[in-house]
mmCIF file of C-alpha atoms in Angstrom:
data_model
loop_
_atom_site.group_PDB
_atom_site.id
_atom_site.type_symbol
_atom_site.label_atom_id
_atom_site.label_comp_id
_atom_site.label_asym_id
_atom_site.label_seq_id
_atom_site.Cartn_x
_atom_site.Cartn_y
_atom_site.Cartn_z
ATOM 1 C CA ALA A 25 -0.004 -0.055 -0.029
ATOM 2 C CA ASP A 26 1.026 3.482 -0.682
ATOM 3 C CA ASN A 27 1.802 5.717 2.271
ATOM 4 C CA PRO A 28 3.163 9.143 1.381
ATOM 5 C CA PRO A 29 4.984 11.231 3.927
ATOM 6 C CA SER A 30 2.449 14.064 5.736
ATOM 7 C CA ASP A 31 3.224 17.645 6.730
ATOM 8 C CA CYS A 32 4.127 17.657 10.318
ATOM 9 C CA ALA A 33 1.417 19.210 12.166
ATOM 10 C CA GLN A 34 1.496 22.792 13.609
ATOM 11 C CA GLY A 35 2.961 23.171 17.135
ATOM 12 C CA HIS A 36 5.141 20.232 16.392
ATOM 13 C CA PHE A 37 8.345 18.935 14.792
ATOM 14 C CA CYS A 38 8.970 15.750 12.977
ATOM 15 C CA PRO A 39 12.958 14.490 12.995
ATOM 16 C CA GLU A 40 13.660 11.578 10.866
ATOM 17 C CA GLY A 41 11.838 8.162 11.378
ATOM 18 C CA THR A 42 8.638 10.019 12.694
ATOM 19 C CA GLU A 43 5.728 7.885 13.192
ATOM 20 C CA PHE A 44 2.814 10.299 13.573
ATOM 21 C CA THR A 45 2.579 14.144 12.860
ATOM 22 C CA THR A 46 1.833 14.962 16.165
ATOM 23 C CA GLN A 47 4.449 12.699 17.936
ATOM 24 C CA TYR A 48 7.055 15.617 19.118
ATOM 25 C CA PRO A 49 5.201 18.581 20.531
ATOM 26 C CA CYS A 50 6.868 21.973 20.541
ATOM 27 C CA ALA A 51 8.148 22.289 24.110
ATOM 28 C CA ALA A 52 6.484 24.356 26.855
ATOM 29 C CA GLY A 53 7.255 27.938 26.434
ATOM 30 C CA THR A 54 7.202 27.517 22.568
ATOM 31 C CA PHE A 55 4.717 27.367 19.698
ATOM 32 C CA SER A 56 4.722 27.144 15.919
ATOM 33 C CA ALA A 57 2.301 27.636 13.427
ATOM 34 C CA ALA A 58 4.852 26.427 10.662
ATOM 35 C CA THR A 59 4.045 22.511 9.392
ATOM 36 C CA ASN A 60 7.250 21.326 8.346
ATOM 37 C CA LEU A 61 9.561 21.538 11.694
ATOM 38 C CA ILE A 62 12.202 19.155 12.037
ATOM 39 C CA ALA A 63 13.504 19.927 15.282
ATOM 40 C CA GLN A 64 12.682 21.835 18.538
ATOM 41 C CA SER A 65 14.925 24.289 17.605
ATOM 42 C CA GLY A 66 12.562 25.306 14.816
ATOM 43 C CA CYS A 67 9.908 26.206 17.301
ATOM 44 C CA THR A 68 9.230 29.956 18.196
ATOM 45 C CA ALA A 69 10.047 31.154 21.832
ATOM 46 C CA CYS A 70 6.446 32.309 23.334
ATOM 47 C CA PRO A 71 6.508 36.254 23.206
ATOM 48 C CA ALA A 72 6.708 38.085 26.553
ATOM 49 C CA GLY A 73 3.059 38.966 27.973
ATOM 50 C CA GLN A 74 1.854 35.682 26.765
ATOM 51 C CA HIS A 75 2.374 31.959 27.734
ATOM 52 C CA CYS A 76 2.606 29.010 26.008
ATOM 53 C CA VAL A 77 1.812 25.239 27.106
ATOM 54 C CA GLY A 78 3.187 23.518 24.329
ATOM 55 C CA GLY A 79 2.363 21.815 21.199
ATOM 56 C CA GLY A 80 0.447 24.716 20.075
ATOM 57 C CA SER A 81 -0.003 26.842 16.750
ATOM 58 C CA THR A 82 -0.174 30.167 18.353
ATOM 59 C CA PRO A 83 0.371 31.090 22.072
ATOM 60 C CA SER A 84 -1.898 29.713 24.468
ATOM 61 C CA GLY A 85 -3.185 32.666 25.982
ATOM 62 C CA LEU A 86 -2.557 35.917 27.768
ATOM 63 C CA CYS A 87 -1.016 36.076 31.755
ATOM 64 C CA ALA A 88 -3.217 35.850 34.484
ATOM 65 C CA ALA A 89 -4.109 38.717 36.271
ATOM 66 C CA GLY A 90 -1.610 39.284 39.497
ATOM 67 C CA HIS A 91 1.137 37.944 37.337
ATOM 68 C CA TRP A 92 3.532 38.645 34.497
ATOM 69 C CA CYS A 93 5.072 36.592 31.594
ATOM 70 C CA SER A 94 8.499 36.692 30.364
ATOM 71 C CA LEU A 95 9.714 35.393 26.920
ATOM 72 C CA GLU A 96 9.192 31.387 27.029
ATOM 73 C CA THR A 97 6.631 31.530 29.821
ATOM 74 C CA THR A 98 4.886 28.122 30.356
ATOM 75 C CA HIS A 99 1.898 28.854 32.006
ATOM 76 C CA ALA A 100 -0.487 31.915 33.216
ATOM 77 C CA THR A 101 0.478 31.952 36.665
ATOM 78 C CA GLN A 102 4.063 30.880 36.404
ATOM 79 C CA HIS A 103 5.583 34.503 37.594
ATOM 80 C CA PRO A 104 3.122 36.287 40.306
ATOM 81 C CA CYS A 105 3.568 39.752 41.349
ATOM 82 C CA PRO A 106 5.750 40.381 44.512
ATOM 83 C CA ALA A 107 4.058 40.870 47.788
ATOM 84 C CA GLY A 108 3.167 44.495 48.335
ATOM 85 C CA THR A 109 2.109 44.836 44.511
ATOM 86 C CA TYR A 110 -0.714 43.940 42.351
ATOM 87 C CA THR A 111 -1.839 44.158 38.463
ATOM 88 C CA ALA A 112 -5.564 43.795 36.889
ATOM 89 C CA ALA A 113 -3.710 43.508 33.541
ATOM 90 C CA THR A 114 -2.615 40.397 31.636
ATOM 91 C CA ASP A 115 -0.047 41.569 29.329
ATOM 92 C CA LEU A 116 2.422 42.444 31.853
ATOM 93 C CA VAL A 117 6.491 41.240 30.805
ATOM 94 C CA ARG A 118 8.272 41.976 34.161
ATOM 95 C CA ALA A 119 7.689 42.419 37.784
ATOM 96 C CA GLU A 120 8.599 45.942 37.822
ATOM 97 C CA ASP A 121 5.480 46.525 35.638
ATOM 98 C CA CYS A 122 3.163 45.323 38.947
ATOM 99 C CA ASP A 123 1.561 48.555 40.528
ATOM 100 C CA PRO A 124 2.695 49.090 44.086
ATOM 101 C CA CYS A 125 -0.222 48.462 46.385
ATOM 102 C CA THR A 126 -2.411 51.326 47.751
ATOM 103 C CA THR A 127 -2.711 52.911 51.316
ATOM 104 C CA GLY A 128 -5.254 51.355 53.640
ATOM 105 C CA HIS A 129 -4.922 47.976 51.840
ATOM 106 C CA PHE A 130 -2.470 44.918 51.283
ATOM 107 C CA CYS A 131 -1.310 42.922 48.306
ATOM 108 C CA GLU A 132 -0.242 39.405 48.707
ATOM 109 C CA GLU A 133 2.025 37.808 46.400
ATOM 110 C CA GLY A 134 -0.019 37.309 42.724
ATOM 111 C CA ALA A 135 -2.820 39.909 44.006
ATOM 112 C CA ALA A 136 -4.954 40.840 40.903
ATOM 113 C CA ALA A 137 -6.210 43.799 43.111
ATOM 114 C CA PRO A 138 -5.373 45.347 46.584
ATOM 115 C CA ALA A 139 -7.595 44.081 49.517
ATOM 116 C CA PRO A 140 -8.838 46.332 52.166
ATOM 117 C CA CYS A 141 -7.377 46.413 55.475
ATOM 118 C CA SER A 142 -9.864 45.190 58.224
ATOM 119 C CA ALA A 143 -11.303 47.126 60.991
ATOM 120 C CA GLY A 144 -8.836 47.460 63.778
ATOM 121 C CA SER A 145 -5.726 47.746 61.249
ATOM 122 C CA TYR A 146 -3.996 49.862 58.729
ATOM 123 C CA GLN A 147 -1.713 50.580 55.987
ATOM 124 C CA ASP A 148 0.339 53.778 55.659
ATOM 125 C CA ASP A 149 3.174 52.457 53.098
ATOM 126 C CA THR A 150 2.854 51.684 49.691
ATOM 127 C CA GLU A 151 6.520 50.779 49.180
ATOM 128 C CA SER A 152 6.261 47.897 51.873
ATOM 129 C CA SER A 153 7.061 44.140 50.658
ATOM 130 C CA HIS A 154 4.955 43.009 53.477
ATOM 131 C CA PRO A 155 1.671 41.858 52.188
ATOM 132 C CA SER A 156 -0.397 42.393 55.513
ATOM 133 C CA CYS A 157 -1.562 45.502 57.423
ATOM 134 C CA LYS A 158 -0.498 47.002 60.832
ATOM 135 C CA VAL A 159 -2.072 46.620 64.008
ATOM 136 C CA CYS A 160 -3.934 49.521 65.049
ATOM 137 C CA PRO A 161 -1.826 50.888 68.098
ATOM 138 C CA ALA A 162 -3.626 51.183 71.562
ATOM 139 C CA GLY A 163 -5.236 54.524 72.278
ATOM 140 C CA SER A 164 -6.719 54.655 68.971
ATOM 141 C CA PHE A 165 -8.998 52.957 66.237
ATOM 142 C CA CYS A 166 -8.855 52.312 62.682
ATOM 143 C CA THR A 167 -11.947 51.427 60.565
ATOM 144 C CA ALA A 168 -11.641 49.300 57.607
ATOM 145 C CA ALA A 169 -9.368 50.317 54.636
ATOM 146 C CA SER A 170 -7.708 52.846 57.324
ATOM 147 C CA VAL A 171 -4.648 54.703 55.895
ATOM 148 C CA THR A 172 -3.456 56.020 59.656
ATOM 149 C CA PRO A 173 -4.941 55.289 63.118
ATOM 150 C CA THR A 174 -7.323 57.978 64.996
ATOM 151 C CA GLU A 175 -6.465 58.901 68.336
ATOM 152 C CA CYS A 176 -9.387 58.020 70.774
ATOM 153 C CA GLY A 177 -9.155 61.821 72.443
ATOM 154 C CA ALA A 178 -9.734 62.611 75.892
ATOM 155 C CA GLY A 179 -12.314 60.714 77.900
ATOM 156 C CA TYR A 180 -11.831 57.331 75.716
ATOM 157 C CA PHE A 181 -9.600 54.444 75.457
ATOM 158 C CA SER A 182 -8.876 51.344 73.465
ATOM 159 C CA ALA A 183 -6.513 48.480 73.108
ATOM 160 C CA ALA A 184 -4.518 47.483 70.185
ATOM 161 C CA GLY A 185 -6.274 46.187 67.213
ATOM 162 C CA ALA A 186 -9.474 48.468 68.175
ATOM 163 C CA PHE A 187 -11.833 49.474 65.532
ATOM 164 C CA GLU A 188 -13.807 51.999 68.178
ATOM 165 C CA CYS A 189 -12.789 53.390 71.220
ATOM 166 C CA SER A 190 -14.690 52.867 74.801
ATOM 167 C CA GLN A 191 -15.140 55.565 77.093
ATOM 168 C CA CYS A 192 -13.328 55.809 80.164
ATOM 169 C CA PRO A 193 -15.416 54.395 83.101
ATOM 170 C CA ALA A 194 -15.988 56.601 86.206
ATOM 171 C CA GLY A 195 -13.107 57.213 88.365
ATOM 172 C CA TYR A 196 -10.576 56.544 85.396
ATOM 173 C CA TYR A 197 -9.371 59.213 82.716
#
């Protein structure tokens, strides 16, 4: 029976002796629209801002929000934005492109958006790589998403981590 050679499949390469068109997929981090590749070296590097799981004729897609994708990234969540930063964008190419966290909020590694500090805590620093909020100090209170603690004032007190002040009882000040 006559068995003519077939073109190698897109996203794949076919060295001599290949048995079927999809036997050798382009490696993760690469892709190929071509149909006549003979080695992995013919596959195209995945462009920055996108990811390639391998064996595809085009890049697999954009980065995930909260992440960035350098050249030859293999999956959408391979490179998270560092703690203290975030991004809603899906086409970032380096960690430095992630946005600094906003005051009154915190950003854990890979954050797509800043999360508000809970009542009883605050965050006044956008340059911090510490992905949490600071405890509100005694003698003050902090509502949700506080940037700075508010002092209780004369006749009132609070313990650390308070979200409201209490009135001093009779006999105290």
